[in-house]
Short mmCIF file of C-alpha atoms and ligand atoms in Angstrom, two decimals:
data_model
loop_
_atom_site.label_atom_id
_atom_site.label_comp_id
_atom_site.label_asym_id
_atom_site.label_seq_id
_atom_site.Cartn_x
_atom_site.Cartn_y
_atom_site.Cartn_z
CA UNK A 29 27.60 16.84 -26.03
CA UNK A 30 25.64 15.83 -29.13
CA UNK A 31 26.32 12.49 -30.72
CA UNK A 32 26.78 12.31 -34.50
CA UNK A 33 23.08 11.61 -34.81
CA UNK A 34 22.37 14.68 -32.66
CA UNK A 35 20.79 12.57 -29.95
CA UNK A 36 21.31 13.58 -26.34
CA UNK A 37 19.72 12.63 -23.02
CA UNK A 38 16.29 14.17 -22.39
CA UNK A 39 16.27 17.56 -20.65
CA UNK A 40 16.49 17.12 -16.89
CA UNK A 41 17.61 13.50 -17.22
CA UNK A 42 21.30 12.78 -16.94
CA UNK A 43 23.75 9.94 -17.31
CA UNK A 44 25.43 8.95 -14.10
CA UNK A 45 28.99 8.18 -15.14
CA UNK A 46 31.36 5.91 -13.18
CA UNK A 47 32.70 8.85 -11.17
CA UNK A 48 29.08 9.53 -10.11
CA UNK A 49 27.91 5.97 -9.57
CA UNK A 50 30.84 5.29 -7.25
CA UNK A 51 29.34 7.89 -4.88
CA UNK A 52 25.79 6.64 -5.32
CA UNK A 53 26.95 3.13 -4.48
CA UNK A 54 28.76 4.35 -1.39
CA UNK A 55 25.60 6.09 -0.19
CA UNK A 56 23.42 3.07 -1.00
CA UNK A 57 25.85 0.83 0.89
CA UNK A 58 25.69 2.99 4.01
CA UNK A 59 21.89 3.17 3.79
CA UNK A 60 21.51 -0.61 3.43
CA UNK A 61 23.74 -1.22 6.44
CA UNK A 62 21.79 1.15 8.62
CA UNK A 63 18.39 -0.05 7.39
CA UNK A 64 19.40 -3.57 8.41
CA UNK A 65 20.26 -2.41 11.93
CA UNK A 66 16.77 -0.95 12.27
CA UNK A 67 15.19 -4.12 10.85
CA UNK A 68 14.05 -2.71 7.49
CA UNK A 69 13.69 -5.02 4.48
CA UNK A 70 13.71 -4.00 0.84
CA UNK A 71 10.69 -3.68 -1.41
CA UNK A 72 10.90 -3.17 -5.17
CA UNK A 73 7.77 -1.85 -6.79
CA UNK A 74 7.14 -1.11 -10.48
CA UNK A 75 8.26 2.18 -11.97
CA UNK A 76 4.89 2.45 -13.74
CA UNK A 77 1.71 2.66 -11.69
CA UNK A 78 -1.93 3.46 -12.44
CA UNK A 79 -2.20 7.27 -12.63
CA UNK A 80 -5.05 7.13 -10.16
CA UNK A 81 -2.75 5.88 -7.39
CA UNK A 82 -0.91 9.20 -7.20
CA UNK A 83 -4.02 11.31 -7.73
CA UNK A 84 -5.57 9.60 -4.69
CA UNK A 85 -2.48 9.37 -2.46
CA UNK A 86 -0.44 12.48 -3.27
CA UNK A 87 -3.46 14.69 -4.07
CA UNK A 88 -4.93 16.37 -7.16
CA UNK A 89 -4.03 19.86 -5.94
CA UNK A 90 -0.34 19.21 -5.40
CA UNK A 91 2.31 20.47 -7.85
CA UNK A 92 3.43 16.88 -8.31
CA UNK A 93 0.08 15.58 -9.55
CA UNK A 94 -1.15 18.81 -11.12
CA UNK A 95 1.95 19.76 -13.10
CA UNK A 96 4.82 17.35 -12.87
CA UNK A 97 3.78 13.78 -13.60
CA UNK A 98 4.69 11.85 -16.72
CA UNK A 99 1.30 10.32 -17.44
CA UNK A 100 0.29 8.66 -20.68
CA UNK A 101 -2.32 6.31 -22.11
CA UNK A 102 -1.19 2.71 -22.55
CA UNK A 103 -2.17 0.94 -25.78
CA UNK A 104 -5.33 -0.32 -24.10
CA UNK A 105 -6.23 3.18 -22.93
CA UNK A 106 -5.24 2.68 -19.26
CA UNK A 107 -3.67 5.84 -17.82
CA UNK A 108 -0.20 5.10 -16.48
CA UNK A 109 2.25 7.28 -14.57
CA UNK A 110 6.01 7.07 -14.15
CA UNK A 111 6.24 7.16 -10.37
CA UNK A 112 7.03 10.61 -8.98
CA UNK A 113 7.61 9.11 -5.52
CA UNK A 114 7.36 5.67 -3.92
CA UNK A 115 5.33 6.01 -0.73
CA UNK A 116 2.07 5.53 -2.64
CA UNK A 117 3.49 2.38 -4.27
CA UNK A 118 4.78 0.99 -0.96
CA UNK A 119 1.39 1.49 0.67
CA UNK A 120 -0.40 0.02 -2.37
CA UNK A 121 1.81 -3.07 -2.10
CA UNK A 122 1.28 -3.23 1.67
CA UNK A 123 -2.44 -3.45 1.07
CA UNK A 124 -2.34 -5.62 -2.05
CA UNK A 125 -0.23 -8.28 -0.31
CA UNK A 126 -1.92 -7.90 3.10
CA UNK A 127 1.43 -7.22 4.74
CA UNK A 128 -0.39 -5.84 7.78
CA UNK A 129 -1.23 -9.45 8.69
CA UNK A 130 2.46 -10.14 9.37
CA UNK A 131 3.65 -9.81 12.97
CA UNK A 132 4.82 -6.44 14.29
CA UNK A 133 5.47 -3.29 12.34
CA UNK A 134 6.20 -3.53 8.62
CA UNK A 135 9.47 -1.76 7.88
CA UNK A 136 10.24 -1.36 4.18
CA UNK A 137 12.96 0.46 2.31
CA UNK A 138 13.36 1.15 -1.39
CA UNK A 139 15.75 2.79 -3.77
CA UNK A 140 15.40 3.84 -7.38
CA UNK A 141 14.56 6.44 -9.98
CA UNK A 142 11.60 8.81 -9.62
CA UNK A 143 10.23 11.15 -12.30
CA UNK A 144 8.92 14.69 -11.99
CA UNK A 145 8.68 17.20 -14.81
CA UNK A 146 10.11 20.07 -12.79
CA UNK A 147 12.27 22.93 -14.04
CA UNK A 148 15.76 21.41 -14.03
CA UNK A 149 18.49 23.13 -12.06
CA UNK A 150 21.40 22.18 -9.82
CA UNK A 151 20.14 19.40 -7.55
CA UNK A 152 16.78 19.18 -9.33
CA UNK A 153 16.25 16.72 -12.15
CA UNK A 154 13.34 15.18 -14.03
CA UNK A 155 14.70 11.73 -13.36
CA UNK A 156 16.23 11.67 -9.91
CA UNK A 157 17.02 8.97 -7.40
CA UNK A 158 15.54 8.39 -3.99
CA UNK A 159 16.30 6.10 -1.11
CA UNK A 160 13.32 5.90 1.19
CA UNK A 161 11.83 3.90 4.01
CA UNK A 162 8.34 3.42 5.43
CA UNK A 163 7.21 2.07 8.79
CA UNK A 164 3.66 0.79 8.47
CA UNK A 165 1.17 -0.47 10.99
CA UNK A 166 1.68 1.85 13.96
CA UNK A 167 1.15 5.44 15.01
CA UNK A 168 3.09 5.87 18.27
CA UNK A 169 5.50 8.84 18.59
CA UNK A 170 8.46 6.56 19.40
CA UNK A 171 8.21 5.20 15.85
CA UNK A 172 8.70 8.73 14.52
CA UNK A 173 11.60 9.18 16.94
CA UNK A 174 13.34 6.00 15.76
CA UNK A 175 13.06 7.07 12.13
CA UNK A 176 14.67 10.43 12.88
CA UNK A 177 17.36 8.75 15.01
CA UNK A 178 18.08 6.42 12.08
CA UNK A 179 18.43 9.41 9.77
CA UNK A 180 20.87 11.02 12.17
CA UNK A 181 22.95 7.82 12.05
CA UNK A 182 22.84 7.77 8.24
CA UNK A 183 23.98 11.39 8.00
CA UNK A 184 26.85 10.63 10.39
CA UNK A 185 27.84 7.52 8.45
CA UNK A 186 27.90 9.55 5.24
CA UNK A 187 30.11 12.19 6.88
CA UNK A 188 27.52 14.93 6.33
CA UNK A 189 27.74 17.59 8.99
CA UNK A 190 25.57 20.64 9.50
CA UNK A 191 22.26 19.24 8.17
CA UNK A 192 19.37 20.94 9.89
CA UNK A 193 16.26 19.02 10.95
CA UNK A 194 13.12 21.10 10.39
CA UNK A 195 10.06 19.78 12.17
CA UNK A 196 6.33 20.47 12.16
CA UNK A 197 3.01 18.83 12.84
CA UNK A 198 0.45 19.23 10.07
CA UNK A 199 -2.50 17.93 12.08
CA UNK A 200 -5.04 15.43 10.88
CA UNK A 201 -8.48 15.07 9.31
CA UNK A 202 -10.00 15.98 12.64
CA UNK A 203 -8.44 19.43 12.95
CA UNK A 204 -7.91 20.26 9.25
CA UNK A 205 -11.39 21.78 8.66
CA UNK A 206 -10.85 24.33 11.46
CA UNK A 207 -7.41 25.23 10.18
CA UNK A 208 -8.62 25.47 6.58
CA UNK A 209 -11.38 27.82 7.70
CA UNK A 210 -8.84 29.99 9.56
CA UNK A 211 -6.57 30.06 6.50
CA UNK A 212 -9.42 31.01 4.16
CA UNK A 213 -10.48 33.81 6.48
CA UNK A 214 -6.92 35.16 6.80
CA UNK A 215 -6.31 34.85 3.05
CA UNK A 216 -9.57 36.45 1.90
CA UNK A 217 -8.44 40.12 1.97
CA UNK A 218 -5.03 39.29 0.42
CA UNK A 219 -6.17 36.91 -2.32
CA UNK A 220 -6.44 39.45 -5.16
CA UNK A 221 -2.70 40.17 -4.73
CA UNK A 222 -1.71 36.52 -4.95
CA UNK A 223 -0.91 34.49 -8.06
CA UNK A 224 -3.81 32.77 -9.85
CA UNK A 225 -2.77 29.27 -8.88
CA UNK A 226 -2.89 30.03 -5.23
CA UNK A 227 -6.15 31.96 -5.47
CA UNK A 228 -7.72 28.71 -6.64
CA UNK A 229 -5.95 26.62 -4.03
CA UNK A 230 -7.15 28.92 -1.28
CA UNK A 231 -10.60 27.57 -2.10
CA UNK A 232 -9.87 23.94 -2.93
CA UNK A 233 -7.01 23.09 -0.54
CA UNK A 234 -5.80 26.10 1.44
CA UNK A 235 -2.96 24.19 3.13
CA UNK A 236 -1.25 24.09 -0.28
CA UNK A 237 -1.01 27.90 -0.25
CA UNK A 238 1.79 27.45 2.28
CA UNK A 239 3.87 25.74 -0.46
CA UNK A 240 3.87 28.96 -2.49
CA UNK A 241 7.43 29.97 -3.40
CA UNK A 242 6.55 33.25 -5.20
CA UNK A 243 8.74 35.86 -3.43
CA UNK A 244 6.04 38.56 -3.53
CA UNK A 245 3.59 36.26 -1.70
CA UNK A 246 5.94 35.47 1.19
CA UNK A 247 4.93 38.33 3.52
CA UNK A 248 1.30 37.19 3.15
CA UNK A 249 2.24 33.61 3.96
CA UNK A 250 4.35 34.62 6.95
CA UNK A 251 1.33 36.35 8.49
CA UNK A 252 -1.03 33.34 8.18
CA UNK A 253 -2.19 31.50 11.32
CA UNK A 254 0.07 28.72 12.63
CA UNK A 255 -1.13 25.16 12.18
CA UNK A 256 0.29 24.32 15.62
CA UNK A 257 -2.47 26.40 17.20
CA UNK A 258 -5.13 24.21 15.58
CA UNK A 259 -3.95 20.70 16.44
CA UNK A 260 -6.48 18.46 18.16
CA UNK A 261 -5.56 16.87 21.52
CA UNK A 262 -4.21 13.68 19.97
CA UNK A 263 -1.96 15.43 17.45
CA UNK A 264 -0.78 17.92 20.07
CA UNK A 265 0.14 15.13 22.51
CA UNK A 266 1.79 13.06 19.74
CA UNK A 267 3.96 16.01 18.75
CA UNK A 268 4.80 16.89 22.38
CA UNK A 269 5.90 13.29 23.07
CA UNK A 270 8.03 13.17 19.91
CA UNK A 271 9.71 16.42 20.93
CA UNK A 272 10.38 15.06 24.43
CA UNK A 273 12.02 11.96 22.94
CA UNK A 274 14.14 14.04 20.54
CA UNK A 275 15.20 16.45 23.30
CA UNK A 276 16.06 13.52 25.56
CA UNK A 277 18.30 12.02 22.86
CA UNK A 278 19.95 15.35 22.07
CA UNK A 279 18.55 15.49 18.52
CA UNK A 280 18.15 19.17 17.77
CA UNK A 281 15.63 20.62 15.35
CA UNK A 282 14.02 23.85 14.28
CA UNK A 283 10.24 24.15 14.48
CA UNK A 284 8.67 25.56 11.32
CA UNK A 285 4.88 25.76 11.40
CA UNK A 286 4.85 26.81 7.68
CA UNK A 287 6.55 23.60 6.55
CA UNK A 288 3.62 21.50 5.30
CA UNK A 289 5.42 19.37 2.64
CA UNK A 290 4.20 19.17 -0.94
CA UNK A 291 2.12 15.99 -0.68
CA UNK A 292 -1.42 15.76 0.65
CA UNK A 293 -1.13 12.48 2.54
CA UNK A 294 0.72 13.86 5.54
CA UNK A 295 -0.80 13.92 9.01
CA UNK A 296 0.82 15.08 12.27
CA UNK A 297 4.65 14.74 12.09
CA UNK A 298 6.33 16.32 9.05
CA UNK A 299 10.06 16.88 8.67
CA UNK A 300 12.85 17.80 6.31
CA UNK A 301 16.62 17.86 6.59
CA UNK A 302 18.11 20.95 4.94
CA UNK A 303 21.74 21.49 4.03
CA UNK A 304 23.60 24.71 3.33
CA UNK A 305 26.00 23.26 0.73
CA UNK A 306 23.20 22.52 -1.75
CA UNK A 307 22.15 25.96 -2.98
CA UNK A 308 18.49 26.65 -3.79
CA UNK A 309 17.47 22.97 -3.75
CA UNK A 310 18.51 22.58 -0.15
CA UNK A 311 16.23 19.73 1.00
CA UNK A 312 18.38 16.64 1.48
CA UNK A 313 15.35 14.59 2.43
CA UNK A 314 11.77 14.89 3.54
CA UNK A 315 9.09 12.79 5.12
CA UNK A 316 6.37 12.49 7.67
CA UNK A 317 3.49 10.54 9.03
CA UNK A 318 0.50 9.56 6.89
CA UNK A 319 -2.10 7.94 9.12
CA UNK A 320 -5.17 7.23 6.99
CA UNK A 321 -3.36 6.87 3.65
CA UNK A 322 -3.74 3.07 3.74
CA UNK A 323 -7.49 3.45 4.29
CA UNK A 324 -7.80 5.95 1.43
CA UNK A 325 -6.19 3.28 -0.80
CA UNK A 326 -8.57 0.56 0.39
CA UNK A 327 -7.15 -0.91 3.63
CA UNK A 328 -9.56 -1.94 6.39
CA UNK A 329 -10.12 0.52 9.23
CA UNK A 330 -8.06 -1.50 11.74
CA UNK A 331 -4.82 -1.16 9.73
CA UNK A 332 -2.46 1.20 11.59
CA UNK A 333 -0.82 4.41 10.37
CA UNK A 334 2.52 4.94 8.69
CA UNK A 335 5.53 7.19 8.62
CA UNK A 336 8.45 7.41 6.23
CA UNK A 337 11.01 9.52 4.46
CA UNK A 338 12.78 9.73 1.14
CA UNK A 339 16.18 11.24 0.55
CA UNK A 340 17.32 12.69 -2.76
CA UNK A 341 20.40 10.67 -3.67
CA UNK A 342 21.53 13.30 -6.18
CA UNK A 343 21.58 15.88 -3.38
CA UNK A 344 22.94 13.56 -0.69
CA UNK A 345 25.90 12.77 -2.92
CA UNK A 346 26.58 16.49 -3.40
CA UNK A 347 26.64 16.94 0.39
CA UNK A 348 28.91 13.89 0.79
CA UNK A 349 31.29 15.28 -1.82
CA UNK A 350 31.31 18.68 -0.13
CA UNK A 351 32.10 16.98 3.19
CA UNK A 352 34.91 14.94 1.61
CA UNK A 353 36.41 18.09 0.09
CA UNK A 354 36.00 17.06 -3.54
CA UNK A 355 34.40 14.69 -5.97
CA UNK A 356 37.31 12.16 -5.94
CA UNK A 357 37.88 9.43 -8.46
CA UNK A 358 36.31 6.00 -8.61
CA UNK A 359 38.66 3.23 -7.50
CA UNK A 360 40.73 1.95 -10.41
CA UNK A 361 42.16 -1.55 -10.88
CA UNK A 362 44.80 -2.69 -8.38
CA UNK A 363 46.95 -4.03 -11.21
CA UNK A 364 47.21 -4.15 -15.01
CA UNK A 365 48.05 -7.56 -16.48
CA UNK A 366 50.35 -7.07 -19.49
CA UNK A 367 50.90 -9.92 -22.00
CA UNK A 368 54.05 -8.92 -23.85
CA UNK A 369 53.03 -10.63 -27.11
CA UNK A 370 49.89 -12.35 -28.36
CA UNK A 371 51.46 -15.69 -27.43
CA UNK A 372 51.13 -14.77 -23.74
CA UNK A 373 47.52 -13.65 -24.04
CA UNK A 374 45.94 -16.97 -22.94
CA UNK A 375 48.13 -17.36 -19.81
CA UNK A 376 47.64 -13.64 -19.04
CA UNK A 377 43.85 -14.02 -19.26
CA UNK A 378 44.09 -17.08 -17.00
CA UNK A 379 46.23 -15.16 -14.48
CA UNK A 380 43.73 -12.27 -14.46
CA UNK A 381 40.89 -14.74 -13.81
CA UNK A 382 42.72 -16.33 -10.87
CA UNK A 383 43.51 -12.95 -9.33
CA UNK A 384 39.87 -11.84 -9.66
CA UNK A 385 38.71 -15.05 -8.00
CA UNK A 386 41.06 -14.08 -5.16
CA UNK A 387 39.25 -10.73 -4.89
CA UNK A 388 41.75 -8.49 -6.71
CA UNK A 389 40.41 -5.93 -9.19
CA UNK A 390 42.55 -6.15 -12.33
CA UNK A 391 42.46 -4.82 -15.89
CA UNK A 392 43.97 -6.39 -19.03
CA UNK A 393 46.35 -4.58 -21.40
CA UNK A 394 46.18 -5.45 -25.10
CA UNK A 395 49.12 -7.65 -26.19
CA UNK A 396 51.81 -6.71 -28.71
CA UNK A 397 52.29 -3.14 -27.53
CA UNK A 398 55.42 -1.38 -26.39
CA UNK A 399 55.80 -2.05 -22.64
CA UNK A 400 56.14 1.72 -22.10
CA UNK A 401 52.65 2.27 -23.47
CA UNK A 402 51.18 -0.37 -21.18
CA UNK A 403 52.93 1.15 -18.17
CA UNK A 404 51.53 4.54 -19.10
CA UNK A 405 48.04 3.05 -19.32
CA UNK A 406 48.50 1.38 -15.91
CA UNK A 407 49.49 4.71 -14.35
CA UNK A 408 46.54 6.51 -15.94
CA UNK A 409 44.15 3.87 -14.60
CA UNK A 410 45.54 4.47 -11.12
CA UNK A 411 46.85 0.89 -10.80
CA UNK A 412 49.47 0.20 -8.19
CA UNK A 413 51.40 -2.31 -10.29
CA UNK A 414 51.80 -3.76 -13.78
CA UNK A 415 52.11 -7.54 -14.06
CA UNK A 416 54.31 -8.36 -17.03
CA UNK A 417 54.00 -11.75 -18.67
CA UNK A 418 56.57 -12.55 -21.39
CA UNK A 419 57.85 -15.86 -22.74
CA UNK A 420 60.41 -16.15 -19.90
CA UNK A 421 57.82 -15.58 -17.20
CA UNK A 422 55.47 -18.17 -18.69
CA UNK A 423 58.27 -20.73 -18.86
CA UNK A 424 59.35 -20.04 -15.28
CA UNK A 425 55.73 -19.89 -14.06
CA UNK A 426 56.41 -16.48 -12.60
CA UNK A 427 55.23 -12.91 -13.20
CA UNK A 428 57.21 -9.70 -13.27
CA UNK A 429 55.59 -7.43 -10.74
CA UNK A 430 56.42 -3.77 -11.39
CA UNK A 431 55.46 -1.11 -8.86
CA UNK A 432 54.48 1.97 -10.85
CA UNK A 433 55.30 4.59 -8.24
CA UNK A 434 58.94 3.54 -7.73
CA UNK A 435 59.70 1.52 -10.86
CA UNK A 436 61.09 -1.32 -8.71
CA UNK A 437 60.38 -4.76 -10.11
CA UNK A 438 60.67 -8.37 -9.05
CA UNK A 439 59.83 -11.79 -10.51
CA UNK A 440 57.33 -13.50 -8.23
CA UNK A 441 55.61 -16.84 -8.23
CA UNK A 442 51.84 -16.65 -8.03
CA UNK A 443 51.56 -17.25 -4.30
CA UNK A 444 53.93 -14.36 -3.57
CA UNK A 445 52.14 -12.22 -6.15
CA UNK A 446 48.72 -12.86 -4.59
CA UNK A 447 50.14 -11.96 -1.17
CA UNK A 448 51.67 -8.75 -2.55
CA UNK A 449 48.33 -7.74 -4.09
CA UNK A 450 46.41 -8.56 -0.95
CA UNK A 451 44.29 -11.29 -2.56
CA UNK A 452 41.53 -12.34 -0.21
CA UNK A 453 41.05 -8.74 0.91
CA UNK A 454 38.36 -6.86 -0.99
CA UNK A 455 39.40 -5.36 -4.32
P1 LIG B 86 9.61 14.69 -1.36
O1 LIG B 86 9.89 15.77 -0.39
O2 LIG B 86 8.77 15.02 -2.52
O3 LIG B 86 9.00 13.48 -0.54
O4 LIG B 86 10.98 14.12 -1.90
C1 LIG B 86 11.96 13.67 -1.01
C2 LIG B 86 13.34 14.14 -1.44
O5 LIG B 86 13.58 13.75 -2.78
C3 LIG B 86 13.53 15.64 -1.45
O6 LIG B 86 13.85 16.13 -0.15
C4 LIG B 86 14.70 15.80 -2.39
O7 LIG B 86 15.93 15.53 -1.72
C5 LIG B 86 14.46 14.69 -3.40
N1 LIG B 86 13.84 15.24 -4.61
C6 LIG B 86 12.55 15.53 -4.82
N2 LIG B 86 12.36 16.01 -6.08
C7 LIG B 86 13.58 16.02 -6.66
C8 LIG B 86 14.07 16.40 -7.97
N3 LIG B 86 13.25 16.85 -8.92
N4 LIG B 86 15.39 16.28 -8.20
C9 LIG B 86 16.24 15.81 -7.26
N5 LIG B 86 15.84 15.44 -6.02
C10 LIG B 86 14.53 15.53 -5.72
C11 LIG B 86 8.62 12.30 -1.07
O8 LIG B 86 8.90 11.92 -2.17
C12 LIG B 86 7.91 11.41 -0.09
N6 LIG B 86 7.54 10.16 -0.78
C13 LIG B 86 8.76 11.12 1.12
C14 LIG B 86 8.08 10.26 2.11
C15 LIG B 86 8.25 8.94 2.31
N7 LIG B 86 7.15 10.66 2.96
C16 LIG B 86 6.75 9.63 3.68
N8 LIG B 86 7.39 8.60 3.26
#
């Protein structure tokens, strides 16, 4: 809706209202709990980064860098970009602060807004929210396994059923030239029928042709050689070991050799979790391994590889709501404190403060209103009780507790009131 000044949120960017943020918080709470179990710690990186970071890490030929970034010149001429993703930033920070010198693997998680100028639709926004995690400093297949096992736990904790793990290996710098050559050869006779963008990509970065979503191009893409036939020994063995570990733990997946992910930094393991309840934008999350990214951003050769994922919070919340059978309401106050006249406002404010210190979520009613109106407000807010404070109550140092559902009421001293409201439990 337009405001009087005609100002609305920017296209593709939306306000998350309390009924939305309650779900986002629930998801973030579950994620934090599970990250802690797997020994991840949080990193917060800037929302603005040098444009060059994403050009180098994500790749010039990707849709993200080529078409979707919010990039602008700062006042001193430096080119800045609103981050479209956070893996590049996490790896930049890992190098900048020499985190690889710390013992063991570096396990980082992050959460926050990302920006991509995509065509907005259900589940796709220009400002969207990701929760992601990166494991840096190692390249063994069991690390990949643990990340996928952690994601299974997170999906379970969020009550999301029926998400499908799609898995692939996209090879590495060692086998890419052979696969690129095979792709170019297979594409050559079909190129004139393909869209202009992909004709160019077939030359510059043929792997990106597999991202093509144009329906008419799909039969051509389906007939292209499979990347799995071009893996070198190391990548093949890495993938085989990961699959053995997943099979052994009963984590099922579908192999999709066309799933190459839309970012250039991936090597070997690549994965997505898809969900049927989401419509066209059905990727709940995506990730993969990126051995060599740290070196391309300036790390010494002995720094190990990395793997990570990011989930789209906007989409995860939709799947959680679908699983819960509705969008639900945010929790309201447990009680509404009602000063009958302005004279009782100070003691009512003091009572509300004491209840809050005891962990009870309460709201204040304005004084000097008909009690009926305050009771109506309490019911609309979803409160369980109204706490009436008139001159008598103040004199007797008691409060009239009125249960909204039944209308029953009782004068209670504050100890009894706190017990009734479950003070000390969480609000
Ligand atoms: P990505 O596949 O570009 O990967 O994004 C991850 C997830 O973010 C997607 O699966 C989707 O749920 C969500 N997402 C992406 N774009 C949008 C959008 N416009 N609106 C709403 N949700 C969106 C990455 O970003 C990588 N950094 C993941 C990663 C971490 N790989 C390794 N480490």
